[in-house]
Amino acid sequence: MFTKILIANRGEIACRVIRTARRMGIRTVAVYSDADARALHVEMADEAVHIGPSPVTESYLLGNRIIEAALETGAQAIHPGYGFLSENPDFVDAVEAAGLTFIGPSGASIRAMGLKDAAKRLMEKAGVPVVPGYHGEDQGLVLLAGKAKEIGYPVLIKARAGGGGKGMRRVDSPDDFPEALAGARREAKAAFGDESVLVEKYVDKPRHIEVQVFGDNHGNAVHLFERDCSAQRRHQKVIEEAPAPGMTREMRAAMTAAAVKAAEAIKYSGAGTIEFIVDASDGLKADRFWFMEMNTRLQVEHPVTEMVTGIDLVEWQLRVAAGEALPKSQNQIALDGHAFEARIYAEDPGKGFLPATGTLHHLKFPPQDADLRVETGVRAGDAISPFYDPMIAKLVVHADSRTEALQALDNALAATEIAGSVTNIAFLAALARDADFAAGDVDTGLIGRKQDGLVQVPPPGAEAVAAAAREAAGIGTLPASGDPWASLPGYAHFHATPRRTRLKFGDTDISAHVSVVNGRWSVELDTPISPAPSPGGTPRVARWPGHITVFDGAAGYTFAVHDPLAQAADAAAGDSMRAPMPGLVKIVRAAAGDIVTKGQPLLVLEAMKMEHTIAASHDGVIADIVAEGMQVTDGAVLVRFVEADAA
Ligand code: ADP
C-alpha cells in the first residue's frame, strides 16, 4: 500500500479522500489555489502545496504543476477526485510517465469512454443496448437536422465531450433545431473546448438509473448495485438514492449484467459508473434501458452506494491502484436498507437557481453518525467564491426503508443552518416532501413540471419576524427557550419604553417595537404579518454583518438590518437591471433606443460555465446596455431603461 498520496482536487471530495487515507494510515498531500489558501482540505491534509492563482485553468487543471508537487513531496500516487483532471487521459499518461500511480482507470479506458459518441459505438459492439440516435463525425447543420428528423422529435442534442448536463438541449420541433444546436455548441465550446455533438432520441418519461462498477488489475469486475438519479433539474442531479424505487429482480439482473459487460469490454480498473436512461412510461421493464455513458471516476453521489453496501469506495480505489485484488467477490456484496443524498448548493431557487457567492457566516449541520453523513469542504466563515462549483455540502442519510430514509433526509435538511449565502435547502425539503417523489414515482421531468411549487417558500411567520426583531434589538439571547412565554410575540406585563428596530425582508420594510420587562421580551410589529405557525418549533437565529437569518423548519429567512445609505445608492441607479452574479456577458441582443417588452431576452450571461438568459424585467425603452465580452461583478448594472417620465 502507498504511504503517501496527493489529492489533485479541492472541496468536499478532497476532504472525503483524506479521511479514508488517514484511516488507512496513508499520509496526504493537498494542493491549493490562492482562493483556497485557508480551505478545509488544506487544513486536513498532512502537507499542502500551493499550485497557482484562483482560476482553475491556472491551478487545479495544471497537470504538470500537480505532478511536480507530488514528486517534490514524495507522494507515490495521485487521487484525482471528480471533475478537474479526473477524466483526462493525457494527465493519466503524464502521471505514469513520472513514475507515479494514478488512482483510477488507465488512460486507454478513459479514452475509450471519454467522448460520448465513441463510447456509444464501442458499447454497441459489446452488445450493450444504446440510445437510438446519430453519433457520427459529420457535424453539418443540414446533416444533423436531417438525422434529428429521421430519429423523430423530440430529440436531445448532446455535447460529445459533455458532462454535468452542459451543452445539452432538448428540441421538440425542427423549427427550434438550429437555435438549440447553436446554444449547445456555444456552451460545449466554453465548457469543454469541443463543440461536436450527437443527436439522440429523447426518451419518454425518462429515469436515470446508473450502476456502480469496480474492476481490478487481475481481471475481476463486479457491480455494487444501482443508484437512481432521476430527480434532476436541467439535467443536473439534485437528490440521488439507492436502490432505485420500484426496481424489479429481472431489471436489476439485466442492468447490472450489462454494466459489468461494459466494464469488462474495456478491461476497466477502479471505480466507474455506467449511466443508463430508462423508459419508465410503463413501469420498469428489463428491455427498456439504454447505455448513455460511462463515468470513469468516483461519482459525486458515491456515498449512497457506500451507505447501502457498507463498502468504502475510496478504500477500494486505493487498494486496486496499489495492485491488490478487489476485496470482495460479487456474492459477498449485499444491499442493506435505503440511502439518499441531497446536494446543498449556494443558489437561489426563487431566481431561476442562479448560483450565488458569499461568505458562510453561519454554518451548522446535524450531528453525524453511522446513518447520517455530511460531506463538505467548508467551515463557518469560508467563502463560496465564483471560481468553483457552488456546492456547499452533501447530506447523506441511511435507514432500513425508503420511507424512513426520506424522513431522515427531511429532518437533516431542517437541522441544517446556513447564513451568508442563499441556498437550495428549502427547495430540497419541498422535493423530499413531494407526494410523487415520496411514492418513488420520479422521472427526470418531475422537478421541471413542479418547479413553481417547489421553489415557493412561504413568507416568514410572525414568530420568525419577532425572532429577527428581538435579535436586531440586541435581546436575542433573552430569555431561555424553556420559558413558556418566550415564543409568544406580544406578551408583556406592562409597557416599558420600547426600542424601535427596522428590518427589511426582500422589498418589505418591517418596523417593530421591542421591549424587555422582568427579563421577558415583547415585540409589537407595525407591519402586518400573517401569524403563520412555525413549522420547526422555535425559530433559530443567526446574526451576520448587516443581516439576521432566522431558520424555521427547512426555510431560512434573511432580514437586512435597516441601512439608509445603501437605499440611497440604490435609488441613484434609477430604473435598471443588475447582474444577479459575477459573469461574462456572452451575447447582447438589444441596443440603446430599443423598445422592449417584458420577458424579452436581452443578453446572455455566462457564469460557472453555464449560460443564463437575462430577460427584460418590464416593458420599456433601453437607455444603456452592457457590451458583449464584458466581465461584470455581482450587482453591476447591465441594462438601464429610459425613465418612464422622460420617455
Ligand atoms: P452529462 O454527461 O452532461 O451529465 P448525460 O448523457 O449523463 O450528460 O445526461 C444527463 C441527463 O440528461 C440524464 O441523466 C438524463 O436525465 C438526461 N438525458 C440524457 N439522455 C437522454 C435521452 N436520450 N432522453 C431523455 N433524457 C436524457
XYZ file of C-alpha atoms and ligand atoms in Angstrom:
674
model
C 0.000 0.000 0.000
C 1.071 3.595 -0.610
C 2.458 5.530 2.340
C 1.719 8.974 0.881
C -0.736 10.188 -1.765
C -1.517 13.568 -3.306
C -5.118 14.648 -3.850
C -5.480 16.698 -7.024
C -8.764 18.291 -6.017
C -10.445 20.613 -3.546
C -13.656 20.931 -1.543
C -15.696 18.092 -0.132
C -14.198 15.354 -2.313
C -10.632 16.204 -1.286
C -11.712 16.089 2.375
C -13.527 12.812 1.818
C -10.472 11.134 0.239
C -8.216 12.443 3.013
C -10.457 10.865 5.678
C -10.158 7.361 4.235
C -6.443 7.729 3.564
C -5.882 8.767 7.162
C -7.905 5.813 8.461
C -5.674 3.530 6.372
C -2.503 5.141 7.740
C -1.654 6.858 4.443
C -0.204 10.378 4.610
C -1.849 13.006 2.404
C -0.729 15.993 0.361
C -3.260 18.664 -0.607
C -2.862 21.153 -3.447
C -4.474 24.576 -3.374
C -5.030 27.798 -5.289
C -4.883 31.353 -3.933
C -8.587 31.320 -3.084
C -8.165 28.058 -1.162
C -5.122 29.014 0.927
C -7.097 28.529 4.149
C -9.510 25.883 2.866
C -10.588 22.876 4.918
C -8.862 20.333 2.665
C -5.583 22.190 3.149
C -6.021 22.120 6.913
C -6.935 18.417 6.950
C -4.023 17.166 4.842
C -0.629 16.371 6.349
C 1.060 18.664 3.810
C -0.134 21.178 1.249
C 1.380 22.668 -1.897
C 0.323 25.957 -3.441
C -0.160 25.453 -7.187
C -1.328 28.816 -8.519
C -3.933 31.582 -8.760
C -7.642 31.019 -8.175
C -8.960 30.285 -11.702
C -8.987 26.519 -12.294
C -7.088 26.868 -15.563
C -4.209 28.339 -13.574
C -4.348 25.862 -10.681
C -6.428 22.687 -10.404
C -6.208 21.966 -14.124
C -2.408 22.307 -14.294
C -1.453 18.636 -14.584
C 2.278 19.199 -14.789
C 2.344 21.510 -11.795
C 0.425 18.925 -9.770
C 2.751 16.087 -10.816
C 5.696 18.277 -9.778
C 4.056 18.789 -6.377
C 3.696 15.007 -5.958
C 7.342 14.456 -6.847
C 8.514 17.277 -4.553
C 6.622 15.870 -1.570
C 7.421 12.216 -2.205
C 3.818 11.141 -2.828
C 3.615 7.814 -4.699
C 0.147 8.201 -6.158
C -2.391 10.849 -7.193
C -6.118 10.698 -6.432
C -7.974 12.965 -8.876
C -11.362 13.167 -7.112
C -14.090 14.017 -9.626
C -14.134 16.821 -12.202
C -10.869 18.681 -12.950
C -8.258 16.152 -14.183
C -10.133 13.001 -13.189
C -11.115 12.003 -16.717
C -8.179 13.451 -18.616
C -6.251 10.569 -20.213
C -3.238 12.742 -21.068
C -2.901 13.541 -17.384
C -3.017 9.825 -16.537
C -0.254 9.158 -19.064
C 1.843 12.013 -17.658
C 1.374 10.751 -14.080
C 2.575 7.303 -15.119
C 5.465 8.701 -17.162
C 6.617 10.482 -13.997
C 6.782 7.124 -12.208
C 3.654 7.771 -10.120
C 0.415 5.816 -9.834
C -2.905 7.306 -10.965
C -5.673 6.250 -8.579
C -8.203 5.476 -11.263
C -8.513 3.673 -14.579
C -5.930 3.535 -17.371
C -5.626 6.341 -19.898
C -6.872 3.879 -22.521
C -10.095 3.154 -20.592
C -10.773 6.862 -20.180
C -10.135 7.490 -23.880
C -12.488 4.676 -24.835
C -15.304 6.228 -22.773
C -14.317 9.899 -22.871
C -16.346 11.001 -25.834
C -19.997 10.042 -25.767
C -20.120 9.255 -29.497
C -17.143 6.861 -29.492
C -18.326 5.252 -26.262
C -21.731 4.540 -27.771
C -20.136 2.935 -30.814
C -17.955 0.768 -28.547
C -20.847 -0.326 -26.352
C -22.961 -1.154 -29.372
C -20.191 -3.555 -30.431
C -20.003 -5.084 -26.951
C -23.716 -5.863 -27.064
C -24.835 -3.248 -24.535
C -28.105 -1.504 -25.545
C -27.519 2.175 -26.506
C -29.951 5.084 -27.067
C -31.014 5.256 -30.727
C -29.518 8.281 -32.450
C -26.722 9.754 -34.524
C -23.202 9.607 -33.109
C -21.095 10.153 -36.214
C -18.296 12.565 -37.158
C -20.127 14.813 -39.673
C -21.310 17.947 -37.859
C -23.037 19.997 -40.564
C -26.313 21.692 -39.608
C -28.201 20.220 -42.560
C -26.995 16.701 -41.820
C -27.714 16.923 -38.086
C -31.164 18.416 -38.652
C -31.850 15.599 -41.143
C -30.765 12.985 -38.600
C -32.983 14.592 -35.977
C -35.933 14.250 -38.338
C -35.066 10.587 -39.026
C -34.777 9.836 -35.303
C -38.079 11.623 -34.697
C -38.780 14.555 -32.376
C -38.332 15.182 -29.512
C -34.563 14.736 -29.730
C -31.701 15.590 -27.431
C -28.586 17.361 -28.664
C -25.586 16.470 -26.504
C -22.013 17.676 -26.470
C -19.930 14.591 -27.151
C -17.410 15.847 -24.588
C -20.286 16.742 -22.256
C -20.642 16.420 -18.533
C -22.814 17.895 -15.819
C -25.620 18.465 -18.294
C -23.679 21.191 -20.075
C -24.011 21.577 -23.820
C -27.298 19.695 -23.846
C -30.596 20.820 -25.397
C -33.926 19.074 -25.775
C -35.548 20.002 -29.091
C -39.245 19.480 -29.727
C -39.616 20.656 -33.294
C -37.477 21.199 -36.427
C -38.013 24.989 -36.145
C -36.108 25.083 -32.864
C -33.260 22.885 -34.041
C -30.821 25.495 -35.448
C -31.002 27.751 -32.383
C -30.737 24.813 -29.952
C -27.752 23.452 -31.861
C -26.015 26.832 -31.745
C -26.650 27.104 -27.996
C -25.410 23.583 -27.277
C -22.279 24.215 -29.334
C -21.543 27.523 -27.655
C -21.896 26.005 -24.195
C -19.854 22.934 -25.189
C -17.093 25.115 -26.606
C -16.926 27.215 -23.449
C -17.025 24.269 -21.053
C -15.024 21.601 -22.900
C -13.298 23.311 -25.819
C -15.040 20.847 -28.157
C -18.241 21.759 -29.979
C -19.039 18.390 -31.550
C -22.438 16.991 -30.689
C -24.526 13.866 -31.040
C -28.256 13.667 -31.515
C -30.351 11.142 -29.597
C -33.933 10.085 -29.317
C -35.404 11.845 -26.293
C -36.636 9.011 -24.129
C -40.173 9.348 -22.825
C -40.780 9.605 -19.050
C -37.071 9.014 -18.586
C -35.462 7.760 -15.447
C -31.745 7.974 -14.875
C -30.504 4.787 -13.245
C -26.785 4.105 -13.017
C -24.776 1.125 -11.886
C -21.631 1.393 -9.781
C -18.939 -0.926 -11.099
C -15.459 -1.782 -9.862
C -12.622 -3.564 -11.631
C -9.097 -4.531 -10.635
C -5.891 -5.362 -12.491
C -6.406 -9.111 -12.036
C -9.315 -9.440 -14.440
C -12.126 -9.074 -11.861
C -15.157 -6.827 -12.302
C -18.168 -6.504 -10.004
C -21.144 -4.186 -9.593
C -22.322 -2.516 -6.383
C -25.961 -2.234 -7.402
C -27.734 0.788 -8.806
C -28.402 4.409 -7.903
C -31.425 6.351 -9.066
C -30.592 9.915 -10.079
C -33.861 10.835 -11.773
C -34.507 13.840 -9.551
C -32.797 16.336 -11.834
C -33.043 19.977 -12.706
C -31.850 20.866 -16.177
C -30.046 17.515 -16.404
C -28.219 18.045 -13.135
C -28.729 15.660 -10.249
C -30.477 17.081 -7.190
C -31.297 14.143 -4.879
C -29.867 10.677 -5.512
C -30.808 7.393 -3.905
C -30.007 3.709 -3.741
C -31.556 1.336 -4.514
C -33.870 2.591 -7.300
C -37.521 2.722 -6.194
C -39.624 0.054 -7.860
C -36.602 -1.900 -9.105
C -37.507 -5.458 -10.020
C -35.309 -8.534 -9.791
C -35.256 -9.036 -13.598
C -34.495 -5.398 -14.351
C -31.689 -5.278 -11.786
C -30.203 -8.501 -13.126
C -30.280 -7.174 -16.705
C -28.869 -3.737 -15.848
C -26.068 -4.911 -13.585
C -25.086 -7.621 -16.094
C -24.932 -5.015 -18.896
C -22.859 -2.718 -16.666
C -20.339 -5.434 -15.809
C -20.170 -6.355 -19.511
C -19.406 -2.702 -20.336
C -16.626 -2.590 -17.715
C -15.157 -5.862 -18.952
C -15.219 -4.664 -22.559
C -12.579 -2.064 -21.690
C -10.731 -4.104 -19.000
C -11.770 -1.472 -16.522
C -9.817 -0.950 -13.327
C -11.017 1.138 -10.372
C -14.368 2.793 -9.608
C -16.675 3.576 -12.513
C -20.314 4.239 -13.228
C -22.403 3.065 -16.144
C -25.262 5.500 -16.686
C -28.447 4.215 -18.251
C -31.514 6.033 -19.410
C -34.700 4.125 -18.684
C -38.105 4.456 -20.342
C -40.392 4.282 -17.319
C -43.605 5.191 -19.160
C -44.860 1.697 -18.378
C -43.013 0.874 -15.141
C -39.521 -0.625 -15.048
C -39.099 -3.123 -17.868
C -35.932 -5.183 -18.393
C -35.841 -4.340 -22.132
C -36.284 -0.567 -21.723
C -32.919 0.706 -20.603
C -30.072 2.029 -22.718
C -26.438 2.928 -22.118
C -25.865 6.699 -22.018
C -22.266 6.995 -20.926
C -19.639 5.756 -18.535
C -18.090 7.983 -15.897
C -14.569 6.732 -15.360
C -14.122 8.136 -11.865
C -15.706 8.328 -8.445
C -19.136 9.999 -8.689
C -20.402 12.864 -6.542
C -23.202 10.567 -5.386
C -20.981 7.579 -4.459
C -21.853 7.853 -0.724
C -25.372 6.453 -1.247
C -23.778 3.259 -2.561
C -21.429 3.198 0.427
C -24.395 3.533 2.770
C -26.301 0.570 1.306
C -23.313 -1.740 0.792
C -21.153 -0.823 3.786
C -18.177 -0.563 1.414
C -15.762 2.389 1.431
C -15.288 3.051 -2.283
C -12.233 5.238 -1.751
C -10.567 2.406 0.189
C -11.273 0.082 -2.736
C -9.846 2.653 -5.151
C -6.627 2.821 -3.127
C -6.336 -0.974 -2.844
C -6.935 -1.543 -6.550
C -4.492 1.192 -7.546
C -1.883 -0.356 -5.235
C -2.267 -3.627 -7.152
C -4.485 -5.585 -4.758
C -7.399 -7.680 -5.976
C -10.966 -6.485 -5.275
C -11.611 -7.039 -1.544
C -14.928 -8.813 -2.184
C -16.427 -11.051 -4.847
C -19.863 -10.399 -6.300
C -21.745 -12.761 -3.991
C -20.193 -11.081 -0.927
C -21.712 -7.702 -1.856
C -25.212 -7.194 -0.477
C -27.799 -4.419 -0.335
C -28.828 -3.147 3.083
C -31.621 -0.609 3.516
C -32.052 2.640 1.606
C -29.974 5.807 1.267
C -30.491 9.349 -0.033
C -28.086 12.144 -0.858
C -29.137 15.778 -1.209
C -26.798 18.327 -2.740
C -26.870 21.648 -0.920
C -25.881 24.474 -3.250
C -25.303 28.177 -2.906
C -28.001 29.096 -5.395
C -31.312 30.900 -5.433
C -34.211 28.631 -6.456
C -36.570 31.637 -6.422
C -34.409 33.360 -9.062
C -34.117 30.528 -11.530
C -31.469 28.778 -9.433
C -28.849 31.411 -10.094
C -25.561 30.410 -8.498
C -24.673 32.600 -5.547
C -21.477 33.628 -3.885
C -20.903 34.806 -0.353
C -19.296 34.172 2.984
C -20.863 31.402 5.052
C -21.032 33.458 8.223
C -23.080 30.832 10.000
C -22.917 27.106 9.234
C -24.378 24.304 11.289
C -25.049 20.714 10.277
C -26.879 17.935 12.129
C -24.613 15.609 14.145
C -23.129 12.739 12.129
C -23.415 9.038 12.881
C -23.397 5.735 11.003
C -26.669 6.668 9.258
C -26.034 10.351 8.597
C -23.042 11.782 6.784
C -22.265 15.381 5.996
C -19.774 15.678 3.160
C -18.464 19.203 2.991
C -15.324 21.169 2.260
C -16.263 24.353 4.073
C -16.429 25.671 7.629
C -18.219 28.662 9.107
C -16.521 31.813 7.797
C -15.420 30.237 4.495
C -16.436 31.832 1.217
C -18.281 30.386 -1.748
C -16.209 32.000 -4.476
C -17.155 32.490 -8.110
C -14.191 30.346 -9.163
C -15.539 26.925 -8.269
C -18.664 24.826 -8.153
C -21.073 26.391 -5.628
C -21.844 23.133 -3.812
C -21.743 23.675 -0.049
C -22.345 20.154 1.219
C -23.956 16.790 0.602
C -26.300 15.369 3.217
C -26.340 11.571 3.100
C -28.784 9.508 5.143
C -29.497 5.808 5.534
C -32.345 3.808 7.091
C -33.981 0.386 6.816
C -36.721 1.538 4.445
C -37.129 4.247 1.812
C -39.845 5.956 3.848
C -37.681 6.150 6.959
C -34.673 7.323 4.961
C -36.742 10.076 3.358
C -37.939 11.223 6.782
C -34.322 11.244 7.957
C -33.403 13.411 4.969
C -36.201 15.844 5.754
C -35.042 16.083 9.389
C -31.413 16.570 8.375
C -32.341 19.390 5.983
C -34.389 21.147 8.676
C -31.494 20.862 11.126
C -29.038 22.477 8.707
C -28.416 26.198 9.191
C -26.574 28.263 6.600
C -26.421 32.052 6.576
C -24.403 34.392 4.395
C -25.458 32.938 1.086
C -28.815 31.843 -0.253
C -29.178 28.068 -0.506
C -31.474 25.494 -2.063
C -32.277 23.801 1.290
C -35.978 24.729 1.341
C -36.285 23.524 -2.260
C -34.650 20.181 -1.374
C -37.028 19.799 1.581
C -40.029 20.590 -0.633
C -38.859 17.922 -3.079
C -38.356 15.386 -0.280
C -41.965 16.049 0.791
C -43.450 15.949 -2.690
C -46.135 13.247 -2.905
C -44.839 11.755 -6.174
C -41.247 11.774 -5.020
C -42.253 10.186 -1.718
C -44.116 7.485 -3.650
C -40.999 6.776 -5.716
C -42.761 7.984 -8.844
C -39.871 10.059 -10.186
C -38.772 10.784 -13.721
C -36.247 13.364 -14.891
C -39.062 15.817 -15.729
C -40.634 15.799 -12.255
C -38.794 18.834 -10.925
C -39.369 20.841 -14.112
C -43.103 20.171 -14.045
C -43.457 21.078 -10.376
C -40.772 23.714 -10.171
C -43.041 26.676 -9.440
C -44.455 24.968 -6.370
C -41.154 23.528 -5.217
C -39.310 26.850 -5.214
C -42.030 28.657 -3.328
C -41.043 29.375 0.248
C -43.917 30.554 2.466
C -43.343 34.075 3.804
C -41.923 34.265 7.325
C -44.489 33.861 10.075
C -44.944 36.270 12.976
C -42.710 34.160 15.201
C -39.857 34.278 12.709
C -40.187 38.047 12.272
C -40.393 38.549 16.040
C -37.251 36.463 16.468
C -35.452 38.677 13.933
C -36.707 41.855 15.655
C -35.518 40.623 19.072
C -32.118 39.862 17.623
C -31.962 43.285 15.955
C -32.840 44.927 19.275
C -29.974 43.095 20.921
C -32.074 40.860 23.175
C -31.859 37.748 21.068
C -30.468 35.678 23.901
C -33.212 36.637 26.363
C -34.982 34.689 27.753
C -34.083 30.964 27.698
C -36.112 28.971 25.201
C -37.553 26.874 28.062
C -39.629 29.897 29.090
C -43.231 29.256 28.034
C -43.663 32.927 27.122
C -40.515 33.099 25.003
C -42.187 32.051 21.779
C -45.237 34.267 22.148
C -44.800 37.609 20.459
C -46.807 40.393 22.006
C -46.686 39.254 25.586
C -45.804 41.833 28.256
C -46.669 42.695 31.860
C -46.798 46.411 31.140
C -45.288 48.772 28.628
C -41.724 49.905 29.215
C -40.098 52.291 26.709
C -39.923 50.170 23.605
C -36.930 50.045 21.318
C -37.743 50.612 17.678
C -35.983 48.334 15.165
C -36.224 48.422 11.407
C -35.661 45.419 9.185
C -36.076 44.678 5.545
C -37.253 41.345 4.198
C -36.920 41.339 0.420
C -38.681 44.546 -0.584
C -40.806 44.706 2.566
C -39.927 47.174 5.306
C -40.633 45.896 8.764
C -40.758 48.088 11.779
C -41.039 46.637 15.275
C -41.167 47.820 18.863
C -39.260 45.547 21.157
C -39.238 45.838 24.949
C -37.983 43.823 27.856
C -39.936 43.582 31.075
C -38.972 41.427 34.049
C -36.442 39.599 31.907
C -39.034 38.788 29.257
C -39.352 40.330 25.871
C -42.263 41.525 23.847
C -42.482 42.524 20.210
C -45.112 44.629 18.506
C -44.932 44.704 14.754
C -46.081 47.747 12.784
C -46.064 45.631 9.668
C -48.974 43.263 9.325
C -47.535 39.756 9.164
C -49.530 36.596 8.768
C -49.296 34.795 12.107
C -48.179 31.559 10.485
C -47.223 28.861 12.948
C -43.576 27.938 12.997
C -43.109 24.609 11.190
C -39.979 23.594 13.036
C -40.579 24.547 16.645
C -38.851 27.643 17.989
C -37.142 29.547 15.166
C -33.333 29.689 15.412
C -31.449 32.901 14.720
C -28.032 33.764 13.278
C -26.603 37.269 13.025
C -24.018 38.296 10.449
C -22.786 41.625 9.087
C -25.803 43.747 8.160
C -28.190 40.783 8.356
C -30.141 38.416 10.531
C -31.145 34.962 9.328
C -33.988 33.099 11.012
C -34.223 29.321 10.473
C -37.739 27.998 10.655
C -38.170 24.386 9.578
C -36.129 23.977 6.389
C -36.613 27.645 5.451
C -34.019 30.293 6.148
C -35.317 33.889 6.185
C -32.716 36.601 5.827
C -33.544 40.101 7.045
C -31.404 43.104 6.258
C -30.861 45.336 9.233
C -32.004 48.769 8.034
C -29.277 50.738 6.235
C -30.346 54.151 4.848
C -27.042 54.642 2.965
C -27.491 51.529 0.835
C -31.010 52.636 -0.024
C -29.823 55.989 -1.310
C -27.255 54.296 -3.579
C -29.947 52.017 -4.965
C -32.207 54.906 -5.841
C -29.372 56.668 -7.712
C -29.089 53.787 -10.180
C -32.632 54.500 -11.342
C -34.614 52.110 -13.474
C -32.084 49.376 -14.205
C -31.361 45.672 -14.248
C -28.344 44.338 -12.414
C -26.142 41.259 -12.765
C -27.504 38.589 -10.433
C -23.978 37.132 -10.121
C -20.480 37.762 -11.462
C -20.031 36.578 -15.026
C -19.141 37.213 -18.616
C -21.538 38.980 -20.988
C -21.627 36.433 -23.798
C -24.257 37.805 -26.150
C -26.170 41.084 -26.273
C -29.453 41.088 -28.151
C -30.651 44.665 -27.701
C -29.260 48.155 -28.141
C -29.803 51.616 -26.700
C -33.060 53.063 -28.023
C -34.763 49.663 -28.474
C -38.314 49.291 -27.290
C -38.509 46.011 -25.415
C -41.301 44.025 -23.817
C -41.295 42.219 -20.513
C -39.691 38.757 -20.764
C -37.807 39.549 -23.975
C -34.273 38.100 -23.829
C -31.801 40.999 -23.657
C -28.495 39.274 -23.062
C -26.789 36.037 -22.150
C -24.577 35.980 -19.084
C -22.125 33.137 -18.675
C -21.295 32.221 -15.105
C -19.991 28.987 -13.627
C -19.687 27.769 -17.232
C -23.480 27.898 -17.660
C -25.422 30.344 -19.777
C -28.158 32.429 -18.187
C -30.546 34.449 -20.290
C -31.377 37.821 -18.810
C -34.845 38.938 -19.902
C -36.411 42.387 -19.688
C -37.992 42.909 -16.253
C -40.733 45.077 -17.764
C -41.782 46.914 -20.908
C -39.647 49.951 -21.654
C -37.047 51.735 -23.750
C -33.387 50.874 -23.288
C -31.108 53.776 -22.396
C -27.890 51.757 -21.990
C -26.834 48.139 -22.212
C -23.505 46.449 -21.427
C -21.198 45.430 -24.245
C -20.519 41.858 -25.299
C -17.379 40.378 -23.768
C -17.558 42.415 -20.573
C -16.781 40.764 -17.274
C -19.319 42.046 -14.744
C -19.424 41.824 -10.973
C -22.367 40.782 -8.836
C -24.860 43.680 -8.782
C -23.313 45.594 -11.702
C -25.833 47.484 -13.855
C -26.431 45.537 -17.088
C -29.293 47.487 -18.587
C -30.655 50.948 -17.854
C -34.127 51.884 -19.025
C -35.166 55.363 -20.072
C -37.056 56.767 -17.062
C -40.802 56.466 -17.543
C -41.467 60.244 -17.328
C -38.558 61.062 -19.692
C -39.703 58.565 -22.337
P -23.849 14.660 -18.831
O -22.617 13.879 -19.146
O -23.773 16.076 -19.290
O -24.292 14.514 -17.421
P -25.690 12.588 -19.691
O -25.551 11.945 -21.003
O -25.205 11.825 -18.500
O -24.982 14.019 -19.751
O -27.193 13.010 -19.467
C -27.592 13.818 -18.397
C -29.080 13.689 -18.153
O -29.830 14.085 -19.305
C -29.552 12.286 -17.876
O -29.417 11.964 -16.532
C -30.998 12.333 -18.313
O -31.801 12.930 -17.340
C -30.981 13.273 -19.466
N -30.893 12.511 -20.712
C -29.760 12.116 -21.323
N -30.024 11.451 -22.449
C -31.366 11.421 -22.578
C -32.279 10.885 -23.564
N -31.839 10.275 -24.656
N -33.595 11.051 -23.359
C -34.065 11.698 -22.263
N -33.271 12.228 -21.326
C -31.939 12.095 -21.469
